[in-house]
Amino acid sequence: EIVMRQSPATLSVSPGERATLSCRASQTVSTNLAWYQQKPGQAPRLLIYGASIRAAGIPARFSGSGSGTEFTLTISILQSEDFAVYYCQQYDKWPPLTFGGGTKVEIK
Amino acid sequence: EVQLVESGGGLVKPGGSLRLSCAASGFTFSTNTMNWVRQAPGKGLEWVSLISSDGTYIHYADSLKGRFTISRDNAKNSLYLQMNSLRVEDTAVYYCATQFYGVKIFDNWGQGTLVTVSS
């Protein structure tokens, strides 16, 4: 099973600043990596797949990069609606499909 | 508009059973691979199971094999999860989710249904 680890667990950022979230896989997943956003009381929302491809309707301030075992989600200019928990998920080797433990982006 | 509406959650004692349902609308259900993903209170996401569009291939998380059974009824646009021998650690919100074309990611999610396993 591929283990996904996210860091940091919590990221405190001021609105208008940049946020950089990391995700590491226990073995290579090529670019078969997705990112989701989840707000309290809501279902997750797909943001990025293929490590860097924005899903439909996702603003350009969200960008993904990386390949192999190291991945990054960057939110270039944080808006108030971006404060949420973010999860990465690998879909290279399955079952199982596995998620990281999440990074909470909170208001500084 | 894609809609996924889960139901069937509730309080059940350890060792008990529940059947979750997911009613789908707004897309061609019969051509989509479907998934269940769960989230324990205050915890992260855990993939549970998937079923192909015609039900011919099915996969489960190893920890659930033998206790959970996924199924679908394309005539009713519905997805199901039969959960037996429930444990306290199965307590979670259970989401149904569509698979994004041939890629094992989840592009549409329901609002979830809460399953609480407690004596």
PDB file of N, CA and C in Angstrom, chain B residues 28-82:
ATOM      1  N   THR B  28     -25.322  10.075 -16.663  1.00  0.00           N
ATOM      2  CA  THR B  28     -25.619   8.710 -17.095  1.00  0.00           C
ATOM      3  C   THR B  28     -24.961   7.740 -16.116  1.00  0.00           C
ATOM      4  N   PHE B  29     -25.728   7.371 -15.114  1.00  0.00           N
ATOM      5  CA  PHE B  29     -25.207   6.541 -14.028  1.00  0.00           C
ATOM      6  C   PHE B  29     -24.623   5.226 -14.554  1.00  0.00           C
ATOM      7  N   SER B  30     -25.287   4.635 -15.524  1.00  0.00           N
ATOM      8  CA  SER B  30     -24.913   3.286 -15.977  1.00  0.00           C
ATOM      9  C   SER B  30     -23.566   3.233 -16.668  1.00  0.00           C
ATOM     10  N   THR B  31     -22.966   4.388 -16.967  1.00  0.00           N
ATOM     11  CA  THR B  31     -21.658   4.392 -17.635  1.00  0.00           C
ATOM     12  C   THR B  31     -20.541   4.823 -16.691  1.00  0.00           C
ATOM     13  N   ASN B  32     -20.854   5.029 -15.431  1.00  0.00           N
ATOM     14  CA  ASN B  32     -19.870   5.527 -14.477  1.00  0.00           C
ATOM     15  C   ASN B  32     -19.449   4.491 -13.453  1.00  0.00           C
ATOM     16  N   THR B  33     -18.135   4.373 -13.241  1.00  0.00           N
ATOM     17  CA  THR B  33     -17.635   3.648 -12.088  1.00  0.00           C
ATOM     18  C   THR B  33     -17.954   4.482 -10.843  1.00  0.00           C
ATOM     19  N   MET B  34     -18.396   3.804  -9.788  1.00  0.00           N
ATOM     20  CA  MET B  34     -18.806   4.490  -8.564  1.00  0.00           C
ATOM     21  C   MET B  34     -17.977   4.004  -7.383  1.00  0.00           C
ATOM     22  N   ASN B  35     -17.859   4.869  -6.402  1.00  0.00           N
ATOM     23  CA  ASN B  35     -17.028   4.602  -5.237  1.00  0.00           C
ATOM     24  C   ASN B  35     -17.761   4.955  -3.943  1.00  0.00           C
ATOM     25  N   TRP B  36     -17.309   4.332  -2.866  1.00  0.00           N
ATOM     26  CA  TRP B  36     -17.632   4.776  -1.518  1.00  0.00           C
ATOM     27  C   TRP B  36     -16.321   5.211  -0.859  1.00  0.00           C
ATOM     28  N   VAL B  37     -16.379   6.366  -0.209  1.00  0.00           N
ATOM     29  CA  VAL B  37     -15.253   6.905   0.545  1.00  0.00           C
ATOM     30  C   VAL B  37     -15.793   7.294   1.916  1.00  0.00           C
ATOM     31  N   ARG B  38     -15.039   7.024   2.968  1.00  0.00           N
ATOM     32  CA  ARG B  38     -15.536   7.359   4.297  1.00  0.00           C
ATOM     33  C   ARG B  38     -14.584   8.287   5.032  1.00  0.00           C
ATOM     34  N   GLN B  39     -15.123   8.905   6.072  1.00  0.00           N
ATOM     35  CA  GLN B  39     -14.337   9.845   6.869  1.00  0.00           C
ATOM     36  C   GLN B  39     -14.781   9.748   8.317  1.00  0.00           C
ATOM     37  N   ALA B  40     -13.911   9.205   9.148  1.00  0.00           N
ATOM     38  CA  ALA B  40     -14.200   9.134  10.579  1.00  0.00           C
ATOM     39  C   ALA B  40     -14.245  10.548  11.158  1.00  0.00           C
ATOM     40  N   PRO B  41     -14.986  10.751  12.232  1.00  0.00           N
ATOM     41  CA  PRO B  41     -15.125  12.097  12.812  1.00  0.00           C
ATOM     42  C   PRO B  41     -13.781  12.746  13.101  1.00  0.00           C
ATOM     43  N   GLY B  42     -13.564  13.916  12.518  1.00  0.00           N
ATOM     44  CA  GLY B  42     -12.328  14.646  12.742  1.00  0.00           C
ATOM     45  C   GLY B  42     -11.099  14.067  12.078  1.00  0.00           C
ATOM     46  N   LYS B  43     -11.283  13.071  11.221  1.00  0.00           N
ATOM     47  CA  LYS B  43     -10.155  12.391  10.590  1.00  0.00           C
ATOM     48  C   LYS B  43     -10.135  12.634   9.089  1.00  0.00           C
ATOM     49  N   GLY B  44      -9.198  11.975   8.415  1.00  0.00           N
ATOM     50  CA  GLY B  44      -9.045  12.128   6.979  1.00  0.00           C
ATOM     51  C   GLY B  44      -9.942  11.194   6.184  1.00  0.00           C
ATOM     52  N   LEU B  45      -9.706  11.191   4.884  1.00  0.00           N
ATOM     53  CA  LEU B  45     -10.511  10.418   3.948  1.00  0.00           C
ATOM     54  C   LEU B  45      -9.933   9.021   3.767  1.00  0.00           C
ATOM     55  N   GLU B  46     -10.826   8.052   3.639  1.00  0.00           N
ATOM     56  CA  GLU B  46     -10.421   6.667   3.418  1.00  0.00           C
ATOM     57  C   GLU B  46     -11.287   6.070   2.321  1.00  0.00           C
ATOM     58  N   TRP B  47     -10.644   5.616   1.251  1.00  0.00           N
ATOM     59  CA  TRP B  47     -11.390   4.939   0.194  1.00  0.00           C
ATOM     60  C   TRP B  47     -11.872   3.577   0.705  1.00  0.00           C
ATOM     61  N   VAL B  48     -13.119   3.255   0.358  1.00  0.00           N
ATOM     62  CA  VAL B  48     -13.744   2.033   0.843  1.00  0.00           C
ATOM     63  C   VAL B  48     -13.862   0.983  -0.260  1.00  0.00           C
ATOM     64  N   SER B  49     -14.456   1.367  -1.385  1.00  0.00           N
ATOM     65  CA  SER B  49     -14.765   0.373  -2.405  1.00  0.00           C
ATOM     66  C   SER B  49     -15.117   1.056  -3.715  1.00  0.00           C
ATOM     67  N   LEU B  50     -14.948   0.332  -4.807  1.00  0.00           N
ATOM     68  CA  LEU B  50     -15.426   0.811  -6.096  1.00  0.00           C
ATOM     69  C   LEU B  50     -16.095  -0.318  -6.861  1.00  0.00           C
ATOM     70  N   ILE B  51     -16.984   0.058  -7.770  1.00  0.00           N
ATOM     71  CA  ILE B  51     -17.680  -0.891  -8.630  1.00  0.00           C
ATOM     72  C   ILE B  51     -17.735  -0.310 -10.036  1.00  0.00           C
ATOM     73  N   SER B  52     -17.415  -1.126 -11.010  1.00  0.00           N
ATOM     74  CA  SER B  52     -17.423  -0.666 -12.388  1.00  0.00           C
ATOM     75  C   SER B  52     -18.847  -0.380 -12.854  1.00  0.00           C
ATOM     76  N   SER B  53     -18.939   0.228 -14.009  1.00  0.00           N
ATOM     77  CA  SER B  53     -20.234   0.675 -14.514  1.00  0.00           C
ATOM     78  C   SER B  53     -21.239  -0.467 -14.661  1.00  0.00           C
ATOM     79  N   ASP B  54     -20.739  -1.640 -15.066  1.00  0.00           N
ATOM     80  CA  ASP B  54     -21.653  -2.772 -15.243  1.00  0.00           C
ATOM     81  C   ASP B  54     -21.589  -3.755 -14.079  1.00  0.00           C
ATOM     82  N   GLY B  55     -20.838  -3.409 -13.055  1.00  0.00           N
ATOM     83  CA  GLY B  55     -20.765  -4.243 -11.863  1.00  0.00           C
ATOM     84  C   GLY B  55     -19.852  -5.448 -11.976  1.00  0.00           C
ATOM     85  N   THR B  56     -19.097  -5.542 -13.078  1.00  0.00           N
ATOM     86  CA  THR B  56     -18.299  -6.751 -13.282  1.00  0.00           C
ATOM     87  C   THR B  56     -16.978  -6.739 -12.521  1.00  0.00           C
ATOM     88  N   TYR B  57     -16.451  -5.562 -12.212  1.00  0.00           N
ATOM     89  CA  TYR B  57     -15.294  -5.584 -11.337  1.00  0.00           C
ATOM     90  C   TYR B  57     -15.507  -4.675 -10.134  1.00  0.00           C
ATOM     91  N   ILE B  58     -15.043  -5.216  -9.031  1.00  0.00           N
ATOM     92  CA  ILE B  58     -15.275  -4.632  -7.712  1.00  0.00           C
ATOM     93  C   ILE B  58     -13.981  -4.734  -6.922  1.00  0.00           C
ATOM     94  N   HIS B  59     -13.666  -3.675  -6.193  1.00  0.00           N
ATOM     95  CA  HIS B  59     -12.495  -3.692  -5.318  1.00  0.00           C
ATOM     96  C   HIS B  59     -12.865  -3.105  -3.967  1.00  0.00           C
ATOM     97  N   TYR B  60     -12.174  -3.579  -2.951  1.00  0.00           N
ATOM     98  CA  TYR B  60     -12.387  -3.102  -1.586  1.00  0.00           C
ATOM     99  C   TYR B  60     -11.055  -2.769  -0.941  1.00  0.00           C
ATOM    100  N   ALA B  61     -11.110  -1.883   0.038  1.00  0.00           N
ATOM    101  CA  ALA B  61      -9.969  -1.709   0.927  1.00  0.00           C
ATOM    102  C   ALA B  61      -9.778  -3.023   1.677  1.00  0.00           C
ATOM    103  N   ASP B  62      -8.527  -3.421   1.870  1.00  0.00           N
ATOM    104  CA  ASP B  62      -8.237  -4.715   2.482  1.00  0.00           C
ATOM    105  C   ASP B  62      -8.883  -4.870   3.847  1.00  0.00           C
ATOM    106  N   SER B  63      -8.938  -3.789   4.598  1.00  0.00           N
ATOM    107  CA  SER B  63      -9.451  -3.867   5.966  1.00  0.00           C
ATOM    108  C   SER B  63     -10.947  -4.174   6.011  1.00  0.00           C
ATOM    109  N   LEU B  64     -11.614  -4.067   4.871  1.00  0.00           N
ATOM    110  CA  LEU B  64     -13.070  -4.217   4.857  1.00  0.00           C
ATOM    111  C   LEU B  64     -13.548  -5.497   4.192  1.00  0.00           C
ATOM    112  N   LYS B  65     -12.627  -6.173   3.533  1.00  0.00           N
ATOM    113  CA  LYS B  65     -13.022  -7.351   2.762  1.00  0.00           C
ATOM    114  C   LYS B  65     -13.748  -8.359   3.629  1.00  0.00           C
ATOM    115  N   GLY B  66     -14.810  -8.868   3.061  1.00  0.00           N
ATOM    116  CA  GLY B  66     -15.579  -9.888   3.748  1.00  0.00           C
ATOM    117  C   GLY B  66     -16.677  -9.322   4.619  1.00  0.00           C
ATOM    118  N   ARG B  67     -16.602  -8.043   4.959  1.00  0.00           N
ATOM    119  CA  ARG B  67     -17.638  -7.448   5.795  1.00  0.00           C
ATOM    120  C   ARG B  67     -18.554  -6.517   5.003  1.00  0.00           C
ATOM    121  N   PHE B  68     -17.991  -5.837   4.007  1.00  0.00           N
ATOM    122  CA  PHE B  68     -18.761  -4.873   3.213  1.00  0.00           C
ATOM    123  C   PHE B  68     -18.971  -5.422   1.804  1.00  0.00           C
ATOM    124  N   THR B  69     -20.116  -5.124   1.218  1.00  0.00           N
ATOM    125  CA  THR B  69     -20.416  -5.523  -0.153  1.00  0.00           C
ATOM    126  C   THR B  69     -20.997  -4.335  -0.910  1.00  0.00           C
ATOM    127  N   ILE B  70     -20.340  -3.986  -1.997  1.00  0.00           N
ATOM    128  CA  ILE B  70     -20.829  -2.902  -2.845  1.00  0.00           C
ATOM    129  C   ILE B  70     -21.662  -3.504  -3.972  1.00  0.00           C
ATOM    130  N   SER B  71     -22.685  -2.802  -4.376  1.00  0.00           N
ATOM    131  CA  SER B  71     -23.518  -3.250  -5.495  1.00  0.00           C
ATOM    132  C   SER B  71     -24.188  -2.038  -6.121  1.00  0.00           C
ATOM    133  N   ARG B  72     -24.819  -2.261  -7.240  1.00  0.00           N
ATOM    134  CA  ARG B  72     -25.506  -1.163  -7.928  1.00  0.00           C
ATOM    135  C   ARG B  72     -26.703  -1.705  -8.693  1.00  0.00           C
ATOM    136  N   ASP B  73     -27.652  -0.827  -8.960  1.00  0.00           N
ATOM    137  CA  ASP B  73     -28.805  -1.147  -9.781  1.00  0.00           C
ATOM    138  C   ASP B  73     -28.903  -0.028 -10.809  1.00  0.00           C
ATOM    139  N   ASN B  74     -28.431  -0.291 -12.012  1.00  0.00           N
ATOM    140  CA  ASN B  74     -28.405   0.763 -13.027  1.00  0.00           C
ATOM    141  C   ASN B  74     -29.816   1.165 -13.463  1.00  0.00           C
ATOM    142  N   ALA B  75     -30.755   0.264 -13.346  1.00  0.00           N
ATOM    143  CA  ALA B  75     -32.142   0.605 -13.703  1.00  0.00           C
ATOM    144  C   ALA B  75     -32.737   1.617 -12.729  1.00  0.00           C
ATOM    145  N   LYS B  76     -32.215   1.606 -11.505  1.00  0.00           N
ATOM    146  CA  LYS B  76     -32.712   2.526 -10.480  1.00  0.00           C
ATOM    147  C   LYS B  76     -31.746   3.674 -10.203  1.00  0.00           C
ATOM    148  N   ASN B  77     -30.664   3.734 -10.987  1.00  0.00           N
ATOM    149  CA  ASN B  77     -29.644   4.787 -10.770  1.00  0.00           C
ATOM    150  C   ASN B  77     -29.206   4.828  -9.311  1.00  0.00           C
ATOM    151  N   SER B  78     -28.923   3.664  -8.764  1.00  0.00           N
ATOM    152  CA  SER B  78     -28.605   3.582  -7.347  1.00  0.00           C
ATOM    153  C   SER B  78     -27.371   2.734  -7.066  1.00  0.00           C
ATOM    154  N   LEU B  79     -26.630   3.173  -6.063  1.00  0.00           N
ATOM    155  CA  LEU B  79     -25.441   2.490  -5.562  1.00  0.00           C
ATOM    156  C   LEU B  79     -25.722   2.091  -4.127  1.00  0.00           C
ATOM    157  N   TYR B  80     -25.158   0.951  -3.729  1.00  0.00           N
ATOM    158  CA  TYR B  80     -25.417   0.447  -2.380  1.00  0.00           C
ATOM    159  C   TYR B  80     -24.116   0.020  -1.707  1.00  0.00           C
ATOM    160  N   LEU B  81     -24.158   0.005  -0.379  1.00  0.00           N
ATOM    161  CA  LEU B  81     -23.079  -0.562   0.405  1.00  0.00           C
ATOM    162  C   LEU B  81     -23.708  -1.322   1.563  1.00  0.00           C
ATOM    163  N   GLN B  82     -23.609  -2.643   1.503  1.00  0.00           N
ATOM    164  CA  GLN B  82     -24.070  -3.492   2.593  1.00  0.00           C
ATOM    165  C   GLN B  82     -22.925  -3.662   3.577  1.00  0.00           C
TER     166      GLN B  82
END
